[in-house]
Short mmCIF file of C-alpha atoms in Angstrom, two decimals:
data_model
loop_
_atom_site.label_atom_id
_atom_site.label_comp_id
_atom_site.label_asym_id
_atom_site.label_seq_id
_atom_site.Cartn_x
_atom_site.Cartn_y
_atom_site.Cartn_z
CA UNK A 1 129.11 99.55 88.04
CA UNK A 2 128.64 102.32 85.36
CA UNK A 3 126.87 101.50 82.22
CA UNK A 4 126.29 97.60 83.23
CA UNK A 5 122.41 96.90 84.41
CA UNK A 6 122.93 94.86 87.95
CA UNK A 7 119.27 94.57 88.62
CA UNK A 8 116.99 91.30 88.35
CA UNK A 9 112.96 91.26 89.09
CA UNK A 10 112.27 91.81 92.04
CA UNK A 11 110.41 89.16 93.99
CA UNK A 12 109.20 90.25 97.49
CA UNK A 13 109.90 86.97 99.62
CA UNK A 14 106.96 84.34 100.04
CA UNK A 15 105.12 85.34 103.59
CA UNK A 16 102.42 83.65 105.19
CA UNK A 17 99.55 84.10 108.04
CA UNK A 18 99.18 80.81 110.02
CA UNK A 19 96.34 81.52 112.20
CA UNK A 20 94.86 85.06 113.78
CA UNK A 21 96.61 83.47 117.21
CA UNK A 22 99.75 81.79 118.75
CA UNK A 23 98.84 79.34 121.05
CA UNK A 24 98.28 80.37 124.82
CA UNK A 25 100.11 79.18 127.67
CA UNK A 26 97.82 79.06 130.10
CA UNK A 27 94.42 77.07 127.39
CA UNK A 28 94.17 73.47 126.83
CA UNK A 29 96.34 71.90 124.57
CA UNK A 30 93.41 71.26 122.16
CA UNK A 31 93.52 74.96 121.62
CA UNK A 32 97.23 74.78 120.23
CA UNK A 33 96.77 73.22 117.03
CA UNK A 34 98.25 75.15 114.36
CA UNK A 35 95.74 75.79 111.01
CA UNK A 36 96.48 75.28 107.70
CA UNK A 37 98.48 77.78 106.09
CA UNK A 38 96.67 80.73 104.83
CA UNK A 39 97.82 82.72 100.96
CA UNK A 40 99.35 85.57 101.58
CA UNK A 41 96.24 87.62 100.52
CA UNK A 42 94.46 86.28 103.67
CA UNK A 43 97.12 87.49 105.27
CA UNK A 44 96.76 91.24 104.69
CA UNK A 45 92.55 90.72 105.96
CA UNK A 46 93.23 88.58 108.87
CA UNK A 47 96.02 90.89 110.34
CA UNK A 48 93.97 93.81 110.63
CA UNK A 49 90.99 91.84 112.33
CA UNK A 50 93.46 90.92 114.86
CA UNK A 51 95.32 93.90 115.35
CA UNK A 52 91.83 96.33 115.17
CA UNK A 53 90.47 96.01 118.88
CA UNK A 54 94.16 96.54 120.81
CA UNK A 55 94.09 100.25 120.96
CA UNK A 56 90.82 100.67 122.31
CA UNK A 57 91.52 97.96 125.04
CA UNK A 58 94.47 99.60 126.46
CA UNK A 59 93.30 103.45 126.58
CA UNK A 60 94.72 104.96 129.69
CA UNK A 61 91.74 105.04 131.23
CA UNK A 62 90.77 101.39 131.01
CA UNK A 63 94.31 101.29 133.38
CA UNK A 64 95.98 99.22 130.79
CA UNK A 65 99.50 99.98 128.95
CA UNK A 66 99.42 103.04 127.05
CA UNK A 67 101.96 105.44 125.03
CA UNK A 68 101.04 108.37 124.37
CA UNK A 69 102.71 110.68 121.46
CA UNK A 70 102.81 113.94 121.94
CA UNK A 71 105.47 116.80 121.08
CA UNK A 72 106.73 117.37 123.96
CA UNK A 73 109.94 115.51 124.50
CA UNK A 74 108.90 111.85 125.84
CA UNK A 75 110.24 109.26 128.34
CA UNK A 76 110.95 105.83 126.22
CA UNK A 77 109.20 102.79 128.13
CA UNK A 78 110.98 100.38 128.88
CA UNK A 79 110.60 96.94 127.21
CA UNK A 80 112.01 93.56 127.90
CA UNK A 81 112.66 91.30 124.64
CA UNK A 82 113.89 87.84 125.74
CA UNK A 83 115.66 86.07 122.93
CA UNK A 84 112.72 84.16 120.85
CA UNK A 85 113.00 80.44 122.05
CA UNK A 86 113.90 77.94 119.44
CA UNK A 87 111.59 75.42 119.57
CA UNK A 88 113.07 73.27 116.21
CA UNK A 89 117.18 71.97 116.15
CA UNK A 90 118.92 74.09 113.76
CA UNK A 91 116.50 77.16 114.60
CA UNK A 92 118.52 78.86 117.12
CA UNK A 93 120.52 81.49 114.64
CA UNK A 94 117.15 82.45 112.94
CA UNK A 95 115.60 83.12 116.40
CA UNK A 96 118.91 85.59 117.79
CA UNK A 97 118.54 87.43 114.08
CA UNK A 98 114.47 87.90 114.37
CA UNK A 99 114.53 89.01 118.20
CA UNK A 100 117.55 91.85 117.36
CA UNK A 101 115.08 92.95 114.36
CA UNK A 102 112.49 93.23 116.31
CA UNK A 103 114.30 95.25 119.01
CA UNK A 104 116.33 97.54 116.37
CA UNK A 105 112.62 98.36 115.02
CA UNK A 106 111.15 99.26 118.32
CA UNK A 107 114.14 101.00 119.68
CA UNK A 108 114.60 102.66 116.69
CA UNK A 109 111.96 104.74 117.03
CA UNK A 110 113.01 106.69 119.89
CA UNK A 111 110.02 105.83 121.95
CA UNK A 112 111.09 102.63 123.98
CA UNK A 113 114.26 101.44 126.12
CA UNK A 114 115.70 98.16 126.24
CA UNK A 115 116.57 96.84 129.07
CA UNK A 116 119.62 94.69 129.30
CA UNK A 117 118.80 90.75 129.20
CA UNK A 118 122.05 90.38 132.27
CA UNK A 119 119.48 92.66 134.10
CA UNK A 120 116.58 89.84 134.09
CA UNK A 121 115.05 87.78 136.95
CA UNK A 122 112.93 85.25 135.34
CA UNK A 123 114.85 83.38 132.14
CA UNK A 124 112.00 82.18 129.13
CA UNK A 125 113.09 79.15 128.58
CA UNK A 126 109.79 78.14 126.48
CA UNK A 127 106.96 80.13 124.90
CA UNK A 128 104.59 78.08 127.13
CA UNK A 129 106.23 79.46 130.02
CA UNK A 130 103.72 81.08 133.00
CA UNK A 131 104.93 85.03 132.62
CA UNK A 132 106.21 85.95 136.69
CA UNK A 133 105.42 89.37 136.80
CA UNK A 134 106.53 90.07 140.08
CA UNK A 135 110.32 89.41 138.21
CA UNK A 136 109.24 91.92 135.60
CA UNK A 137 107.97 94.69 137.68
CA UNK A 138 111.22 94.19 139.91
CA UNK A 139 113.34 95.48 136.67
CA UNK A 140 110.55 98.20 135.39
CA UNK A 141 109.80 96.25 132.69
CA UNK A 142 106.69 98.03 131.31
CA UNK A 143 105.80 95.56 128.50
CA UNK A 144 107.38 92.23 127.53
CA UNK A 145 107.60 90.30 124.28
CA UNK A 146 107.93 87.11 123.82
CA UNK A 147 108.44 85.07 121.10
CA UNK A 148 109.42 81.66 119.15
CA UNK A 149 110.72 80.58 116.12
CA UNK A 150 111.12 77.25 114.31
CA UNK A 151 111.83 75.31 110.94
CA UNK A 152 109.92 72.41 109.40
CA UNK A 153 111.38 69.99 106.50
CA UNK A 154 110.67 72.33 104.12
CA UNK A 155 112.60 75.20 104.99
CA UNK A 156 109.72 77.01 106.01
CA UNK A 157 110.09 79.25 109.09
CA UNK A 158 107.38 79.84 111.76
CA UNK A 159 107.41 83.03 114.15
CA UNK A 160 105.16 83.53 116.88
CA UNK A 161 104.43 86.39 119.52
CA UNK A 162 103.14 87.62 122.93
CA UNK A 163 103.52 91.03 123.90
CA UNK A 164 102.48 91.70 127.59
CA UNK A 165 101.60 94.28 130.10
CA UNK A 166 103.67 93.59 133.44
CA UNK A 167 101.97 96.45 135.42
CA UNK A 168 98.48 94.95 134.86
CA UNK A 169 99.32 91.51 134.79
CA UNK A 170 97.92 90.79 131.75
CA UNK A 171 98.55 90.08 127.84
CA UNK A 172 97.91 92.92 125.26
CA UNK A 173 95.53 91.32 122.32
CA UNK A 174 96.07 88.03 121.10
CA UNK A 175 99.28 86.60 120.09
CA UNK A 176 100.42 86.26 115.90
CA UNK A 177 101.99 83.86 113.99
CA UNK A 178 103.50 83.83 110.96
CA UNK A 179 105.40 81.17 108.22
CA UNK A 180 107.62 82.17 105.65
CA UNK A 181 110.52 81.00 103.56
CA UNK A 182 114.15 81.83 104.98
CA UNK A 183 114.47 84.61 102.78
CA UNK A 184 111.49 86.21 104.11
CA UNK A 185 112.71 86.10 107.69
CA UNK A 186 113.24 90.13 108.27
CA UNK A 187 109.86 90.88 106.97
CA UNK A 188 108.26 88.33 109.68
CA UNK A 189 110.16 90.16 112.53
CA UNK A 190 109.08 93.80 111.13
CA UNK A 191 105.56 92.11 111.39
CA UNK A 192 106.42 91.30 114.72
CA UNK A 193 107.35 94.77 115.66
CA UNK A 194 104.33 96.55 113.94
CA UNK A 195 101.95 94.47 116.07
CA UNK A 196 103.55 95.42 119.05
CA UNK A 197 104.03 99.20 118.14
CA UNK A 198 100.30 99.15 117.24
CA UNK A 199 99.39 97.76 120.02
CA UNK A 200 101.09 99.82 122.20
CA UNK A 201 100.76 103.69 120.78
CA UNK A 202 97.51 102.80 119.17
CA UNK A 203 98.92 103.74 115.29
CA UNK A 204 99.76 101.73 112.44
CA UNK A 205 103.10 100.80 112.05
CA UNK A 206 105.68 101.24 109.31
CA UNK A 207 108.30 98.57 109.68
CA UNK A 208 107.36 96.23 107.11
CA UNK A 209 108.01 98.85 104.28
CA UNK A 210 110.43 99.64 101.63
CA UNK A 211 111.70 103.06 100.14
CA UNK A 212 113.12 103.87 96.59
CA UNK A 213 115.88 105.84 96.55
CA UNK A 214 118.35 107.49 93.98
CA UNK A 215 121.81 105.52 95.03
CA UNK A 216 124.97 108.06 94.10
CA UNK A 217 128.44 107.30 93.63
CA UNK A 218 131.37 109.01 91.66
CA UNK A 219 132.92 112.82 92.48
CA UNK A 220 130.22 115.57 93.34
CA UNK A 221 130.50 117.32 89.15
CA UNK A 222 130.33 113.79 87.52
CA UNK A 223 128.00 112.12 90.22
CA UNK A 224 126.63 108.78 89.13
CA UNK A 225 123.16 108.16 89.99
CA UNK A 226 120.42 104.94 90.02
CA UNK A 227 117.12 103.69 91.31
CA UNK A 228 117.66 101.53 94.49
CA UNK A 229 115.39 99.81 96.85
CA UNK A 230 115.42 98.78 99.93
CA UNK A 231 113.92 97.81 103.54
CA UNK A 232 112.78 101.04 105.48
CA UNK A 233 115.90 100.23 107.92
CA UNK A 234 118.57 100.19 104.77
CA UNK A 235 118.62 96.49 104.96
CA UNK A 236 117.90 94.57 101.60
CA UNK A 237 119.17 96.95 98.99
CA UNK A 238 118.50 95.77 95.35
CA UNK A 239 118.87 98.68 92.25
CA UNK A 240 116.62 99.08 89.62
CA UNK A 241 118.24 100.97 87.11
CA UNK A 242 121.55 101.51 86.03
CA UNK A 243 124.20 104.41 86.21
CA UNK A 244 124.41 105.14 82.38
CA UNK A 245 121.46 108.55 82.93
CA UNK A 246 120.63 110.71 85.27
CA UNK A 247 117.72 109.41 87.29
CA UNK A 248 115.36 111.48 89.82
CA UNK A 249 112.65 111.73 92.12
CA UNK A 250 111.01 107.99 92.21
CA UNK A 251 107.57 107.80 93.78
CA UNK A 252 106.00 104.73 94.59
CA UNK A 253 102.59 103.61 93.83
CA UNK A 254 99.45 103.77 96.12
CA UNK A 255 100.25 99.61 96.46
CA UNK A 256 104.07 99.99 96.27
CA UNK A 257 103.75 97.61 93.16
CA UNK A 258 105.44 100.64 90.57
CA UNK A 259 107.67 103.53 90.58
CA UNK A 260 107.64 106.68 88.56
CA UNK A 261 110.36 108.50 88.07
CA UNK A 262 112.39 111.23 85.87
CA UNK A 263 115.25 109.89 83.42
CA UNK A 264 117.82 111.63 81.41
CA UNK A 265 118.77 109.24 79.28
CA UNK A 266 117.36 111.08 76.06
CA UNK A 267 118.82 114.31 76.86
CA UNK A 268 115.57 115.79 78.29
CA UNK A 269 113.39 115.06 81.42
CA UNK A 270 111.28 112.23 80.95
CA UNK A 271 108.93 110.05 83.14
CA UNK A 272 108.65 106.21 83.01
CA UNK A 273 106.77 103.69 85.27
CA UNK A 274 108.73 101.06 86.55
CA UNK A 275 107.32 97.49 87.54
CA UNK A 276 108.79 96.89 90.94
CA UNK A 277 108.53 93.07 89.91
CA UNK A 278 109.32 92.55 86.69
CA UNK A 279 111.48 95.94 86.53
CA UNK A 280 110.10 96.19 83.19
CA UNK A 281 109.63 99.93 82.56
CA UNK A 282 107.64 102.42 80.01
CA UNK A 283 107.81 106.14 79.16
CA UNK A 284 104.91 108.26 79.67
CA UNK A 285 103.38 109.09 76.24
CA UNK A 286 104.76 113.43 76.10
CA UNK A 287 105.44 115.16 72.91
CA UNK A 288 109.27 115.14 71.46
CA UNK A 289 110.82 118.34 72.78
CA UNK A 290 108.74 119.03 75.71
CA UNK A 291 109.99 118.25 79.29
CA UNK A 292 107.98 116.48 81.99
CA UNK A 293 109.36 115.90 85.27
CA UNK A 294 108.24 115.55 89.15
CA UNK A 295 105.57 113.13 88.48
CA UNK A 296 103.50 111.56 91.57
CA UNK A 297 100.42 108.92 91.75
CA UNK A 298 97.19 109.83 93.26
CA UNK A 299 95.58 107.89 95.51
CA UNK A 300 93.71 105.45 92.90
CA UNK A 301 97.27 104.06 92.04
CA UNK A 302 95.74 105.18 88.07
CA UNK A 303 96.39 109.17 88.29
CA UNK A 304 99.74 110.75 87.49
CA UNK A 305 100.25 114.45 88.37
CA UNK A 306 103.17 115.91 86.89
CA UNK A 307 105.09 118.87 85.82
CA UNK A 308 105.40 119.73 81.66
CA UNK A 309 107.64 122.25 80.70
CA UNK A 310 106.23 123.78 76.81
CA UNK A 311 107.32 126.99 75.19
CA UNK A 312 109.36 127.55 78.06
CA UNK A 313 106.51 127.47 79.86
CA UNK A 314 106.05 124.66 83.60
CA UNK A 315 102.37 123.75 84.71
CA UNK A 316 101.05 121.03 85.47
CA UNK A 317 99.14 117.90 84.04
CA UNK A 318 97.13 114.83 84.85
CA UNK A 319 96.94 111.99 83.36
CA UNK A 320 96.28 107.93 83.18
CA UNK A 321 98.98 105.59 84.03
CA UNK A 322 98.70 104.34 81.04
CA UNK A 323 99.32 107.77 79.56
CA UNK A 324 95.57 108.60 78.34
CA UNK A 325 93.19 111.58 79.26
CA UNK A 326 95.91 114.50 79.27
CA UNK A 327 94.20 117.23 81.30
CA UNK A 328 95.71 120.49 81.99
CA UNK A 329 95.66 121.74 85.53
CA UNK A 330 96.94 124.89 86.07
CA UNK A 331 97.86 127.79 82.42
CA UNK A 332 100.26 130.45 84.03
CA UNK A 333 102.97 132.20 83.14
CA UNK A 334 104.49 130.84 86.82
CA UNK A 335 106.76 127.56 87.09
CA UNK A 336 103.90 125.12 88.91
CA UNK A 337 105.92 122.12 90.13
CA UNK A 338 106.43 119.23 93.34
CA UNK A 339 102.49 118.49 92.95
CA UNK A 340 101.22 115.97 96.09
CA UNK A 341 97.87 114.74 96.58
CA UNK A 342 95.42 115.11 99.96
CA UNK A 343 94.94 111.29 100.68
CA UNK A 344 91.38 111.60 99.54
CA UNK A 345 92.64 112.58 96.11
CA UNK A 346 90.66 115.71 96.37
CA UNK A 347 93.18 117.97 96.84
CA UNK A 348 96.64 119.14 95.35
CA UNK A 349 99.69 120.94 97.06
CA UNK A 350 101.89 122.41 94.83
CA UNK A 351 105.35 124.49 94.60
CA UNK A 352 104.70 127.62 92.64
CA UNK A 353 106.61 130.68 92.11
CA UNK A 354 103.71 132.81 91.22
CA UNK A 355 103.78 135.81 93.77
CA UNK A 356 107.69 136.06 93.04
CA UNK A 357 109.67 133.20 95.53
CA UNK A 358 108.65 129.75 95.55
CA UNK A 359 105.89 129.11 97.90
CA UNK A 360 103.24 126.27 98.53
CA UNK A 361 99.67 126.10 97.36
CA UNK A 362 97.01 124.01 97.66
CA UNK A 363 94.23 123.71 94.77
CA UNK A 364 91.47 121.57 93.73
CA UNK A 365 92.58 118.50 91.93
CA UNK A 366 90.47 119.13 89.19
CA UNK A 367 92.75 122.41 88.44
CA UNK A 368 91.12 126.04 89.32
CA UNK A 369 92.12 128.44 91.50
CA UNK A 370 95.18 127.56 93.91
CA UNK A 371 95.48 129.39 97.77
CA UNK A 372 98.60 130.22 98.88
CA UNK A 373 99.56 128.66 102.30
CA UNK A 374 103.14 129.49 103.16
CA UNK A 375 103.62 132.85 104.42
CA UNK A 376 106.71 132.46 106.46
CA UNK A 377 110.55 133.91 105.77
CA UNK A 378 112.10 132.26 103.08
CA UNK A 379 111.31 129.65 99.98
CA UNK A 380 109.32 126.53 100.37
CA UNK A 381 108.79 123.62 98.16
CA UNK A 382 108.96 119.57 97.65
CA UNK A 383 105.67 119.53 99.67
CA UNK A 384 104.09 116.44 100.59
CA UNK A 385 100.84 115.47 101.36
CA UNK A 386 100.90 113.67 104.87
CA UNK A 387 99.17 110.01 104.65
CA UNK A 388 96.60 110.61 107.43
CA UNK A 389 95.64 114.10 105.64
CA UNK A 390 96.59 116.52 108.65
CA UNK A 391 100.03 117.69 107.72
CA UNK A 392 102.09 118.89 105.06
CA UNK A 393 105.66 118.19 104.96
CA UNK A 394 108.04 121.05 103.14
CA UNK A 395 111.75 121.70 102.71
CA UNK A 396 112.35 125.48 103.33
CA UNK A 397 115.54 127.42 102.60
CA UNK A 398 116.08 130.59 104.68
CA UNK A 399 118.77 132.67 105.39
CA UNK A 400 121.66 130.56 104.21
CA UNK A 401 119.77 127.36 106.06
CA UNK A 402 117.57 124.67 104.66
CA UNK A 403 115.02 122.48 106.49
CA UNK A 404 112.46 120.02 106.66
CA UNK A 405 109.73 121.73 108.36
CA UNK A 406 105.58 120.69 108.88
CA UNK A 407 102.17 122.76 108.67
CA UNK A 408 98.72 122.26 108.94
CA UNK A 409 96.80 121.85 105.53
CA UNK A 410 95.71 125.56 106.16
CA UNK A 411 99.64 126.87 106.40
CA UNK A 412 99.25 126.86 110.22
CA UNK A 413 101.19 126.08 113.17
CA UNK A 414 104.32 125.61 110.95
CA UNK A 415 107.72 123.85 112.90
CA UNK A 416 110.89 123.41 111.59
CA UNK A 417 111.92 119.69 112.11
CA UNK A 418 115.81 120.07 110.90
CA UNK A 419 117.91 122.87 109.69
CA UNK A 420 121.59 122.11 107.75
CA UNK A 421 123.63 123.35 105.17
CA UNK A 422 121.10 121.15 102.95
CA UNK A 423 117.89 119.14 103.68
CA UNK A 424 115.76 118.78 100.98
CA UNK A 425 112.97 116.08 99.78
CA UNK A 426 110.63 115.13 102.71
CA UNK A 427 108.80 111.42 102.48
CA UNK A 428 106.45 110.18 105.18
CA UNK A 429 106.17 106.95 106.38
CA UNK A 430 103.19 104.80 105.75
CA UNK A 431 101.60 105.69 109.36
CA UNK A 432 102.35 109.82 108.89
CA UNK A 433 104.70 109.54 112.17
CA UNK A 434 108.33 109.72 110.46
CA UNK A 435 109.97 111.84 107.43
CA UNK A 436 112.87 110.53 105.79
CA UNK A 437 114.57 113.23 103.67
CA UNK A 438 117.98 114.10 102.20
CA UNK A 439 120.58 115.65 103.82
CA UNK A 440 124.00 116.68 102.07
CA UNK A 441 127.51 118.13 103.61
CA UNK A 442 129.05 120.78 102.40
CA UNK A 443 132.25 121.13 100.31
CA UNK A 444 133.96 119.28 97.48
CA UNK A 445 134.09 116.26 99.06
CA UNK A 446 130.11 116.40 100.46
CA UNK A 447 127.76 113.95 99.84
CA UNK A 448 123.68 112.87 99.94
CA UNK A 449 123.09 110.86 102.47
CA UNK A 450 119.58 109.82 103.76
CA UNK A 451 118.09 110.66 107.25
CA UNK A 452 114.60 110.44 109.36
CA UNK A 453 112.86 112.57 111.76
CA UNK A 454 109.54 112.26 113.81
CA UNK A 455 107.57 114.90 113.25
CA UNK A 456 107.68 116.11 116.37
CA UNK A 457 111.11 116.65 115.78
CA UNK A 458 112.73 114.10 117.79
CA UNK A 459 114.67 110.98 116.96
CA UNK A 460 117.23 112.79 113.91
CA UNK A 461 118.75 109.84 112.83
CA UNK A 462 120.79 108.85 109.57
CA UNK A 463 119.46 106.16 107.57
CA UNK A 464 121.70 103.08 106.78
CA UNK A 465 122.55 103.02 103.02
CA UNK A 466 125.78 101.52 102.54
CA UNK A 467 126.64 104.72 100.39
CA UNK A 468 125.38 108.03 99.03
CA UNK A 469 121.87 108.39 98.41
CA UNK A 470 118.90 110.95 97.93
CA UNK A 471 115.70 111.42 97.07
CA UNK A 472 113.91 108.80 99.28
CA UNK A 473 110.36 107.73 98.38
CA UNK A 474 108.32 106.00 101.43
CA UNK A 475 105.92 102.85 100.23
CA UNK A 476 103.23 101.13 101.91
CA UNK A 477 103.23 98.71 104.02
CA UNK A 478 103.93 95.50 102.43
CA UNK A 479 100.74 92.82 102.26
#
């Protein structure tokens, strides 16, 4: 609603590691005893010491289950996904909701196939169950999850996993549980699905994130805009800020605990950081007057790069978080603007317009001399640094045409992902697989609405938002 603050603090739901493994069919029952609940803190150590040997173990050449990503155009596996047993009365609901999560995650990706649960042999009737492979293999199954879920006196929910490989005969890593209040049940599930992506393609996953957005509403010349926030699948929407100023370009922190972003509530382009929690907010300390806009955290989580528009004048600055240390990066007569940082936080890419058109640079984060690296047809800027360091990600307008395009850190082996009448804003996901970006119709009556990509180009997909949106900020995975 316009003018009214809807937004509370907001409090990521309470999530808990039981033990590194779900009990195992096929071991002695003293081996099932669940361990005390762990803090969530030991969750976020724990998980990766279980989920750190998979890869290796299932290299192609060891004969085990494999997927390979590539750019050529790929063949999805196909999975089986049994309904997660219920092993408590009352549990049965949660169980249907957490299996279709996990499913919508995996399939969502583009790189596996369900197969229909009317086309199954063997029925799981209990987690405990002997797997018959022969059943599996009959149907092509290539890998098969299974799962259960169940409710204790306290309203705490427990979700546990296997993940197989039918070919080999054998289980893929060890199986996870995990215990969390009802309201944490989607984030357990996109746990769930990250193990098994992991485990399977041999990268991190990205399901258990959450993206910032600018939420729009209102005709296209009086366009209403606020911060929202939400699950990387559009589930879980909450909003920040309200509709009263203009609000741009939010950019999460290194540990998705803050936001920065551009307001117009004073009449000029300022940046504030925004507690996720607490959605208590602050303006960055900049002289009355001047403009600063397109800010971005380095990799510390305590650096802010940003543009500052003086005299008419747009380079860029660094500073603390907490607004200290002011250093001037780049002194040109140029508009220097969209600054990203190389993972390591060595590095800058930048849109500058310095040789005439807007094109992409990279310099030293320290300022100094910047190298051009775009040298194609056309404008490019909004780069962004990818997070495992090999890509850049770009919007590019050409010819009437905009897209969301990638290119080596060098300007090399560029690809155009998309091409519209207007996408704009790239984000990659936590593991550097997917972009999410903006995408707008044309017309009177055309809109922002918010879409993904692999960046090999495949899987185009709109993003579920309940509404217009633009400006999408990726965050980390969630501890």
């Amino acid at each position: 609603m316009s003018g009214t603050l809807e937004n509370s603090p907001v409090k990521p739901p309470i999530l808990h590691r039981v033990s590194g493994k779900a009990p195992h069919p096929h071991r002695p029952k003293k081996d099932q005893a669940m361990t005390p609940v762990k803090t969530l803190a030991r969750l976020a150590l724990t998980a990766l010491v279980a989920l750190a040997t998979p890869p290796a173990a299932i290299a192609q050449d060891s004969g085990r289950l494999r997927l390979e990503i590539t750019d050529a155009v790929i063949e999805p596996m196909p999975i089986a996904v049994p309904q997660f047993i219920a092993e408590s009365a009352g549990a049965s609901d949660m169980a249907a909701r957490i299996s279709q999560v996990v499913v919508d995650d995996l399939i969502g990706t583009g790189l596996f196939r369900q197969i229909p649960s009317d086309a199954f042999i063997s029925q799981v009737t209990a987690f405990s169950s002997p797997v018959q492979y022969a059943d599996w293999k009959a149907i092509n199954a290539q890998a098969l999850i299974t799962g259960a879920v169940s409710t204790d006196a306290n309203g705490l929910i427990n979700v546990k996993f296997r993940l197989y490989d039918v070919f080999a005969g054998q289980e893929l890593g060890d199986g996870l549980q995990f215990a969390g209040t009802q309201e944490g049940w989607r984030r357990m599930a996109h746990k769930v699905a990250d193990a098994v992506y992991n485990r399977i393609t041999g990268e991190g996953g990205y399901f258990d994130s959450r993206v910032v957005y600018v939420a729009e509403a209102g005709p296209k010349d009086q366009r209403q805009k606020r911060l929202g926030i939400m699950d990387y699948d559009g589930a879980n929407v909450q909003y920040l800020t309200d509709s009263s100023a203009i609000v741009l370009a939010p950019r999460f922190s290194p540990t998705g605990d803050r936001i920065l972003y551009t307001s117009y509530e004073t009449g000029f382009p300022r940046i504030y950081v925004l507690d996720v929690a607490s959605v208590g907010r602050r303006a960055l300390p900049i002289p009355d007057g001047d403009m600063a806009f397109s800010p971005r955290f380095g990799p510390d989580g305590n650096t802010v790069v940003f543009s500052l528009t003086q005299g008419g004048n747009t380079d860029l600055w660094r500073m603390t978080v907490d607004g200290a240390s002011p250093v001037r990066l780049t002194n040109a007569p140029s508009i220097e603007t969209a600054p990203s940082f190389s993972p390591d936080g060595s590095r800058i890419v930048i849109e500058s317009d310095r040789s005439g058109t807007p094109q992409l640079y990279v310099m030293d984060a320290n300022g100094g001399e910047a190298t051009r690296i775009s040298f194609g047809q056309g404008r490019y800027g909004t780069p962004v640094w990818s997070p495992r360091g090999d890509l850049i990600a770009f919007t590019k307008q050409n010819k009437g045409r905009f897209h969301i395009g990638v290119m080596r850190v060098d300007g090399s082996e560029e690809r155009l992902l998309t091409a519209s009448f207007l996408d704009e804003g790239p984000t990659w996901s936590p593991n550097g697989r997917v972009i999410m970006f903006t995408r707008e119709t044309q017309g009177a009556g055309g809109e922002a609405r918010l879409y993904s990509v692999d960046s090999t180009g495949r899987n185009l997909k709109p993003v579920s938002t309940g509404g217009a949106a633009s400006d999408p900020a990726w965050g980390p995975l969630q501890k």
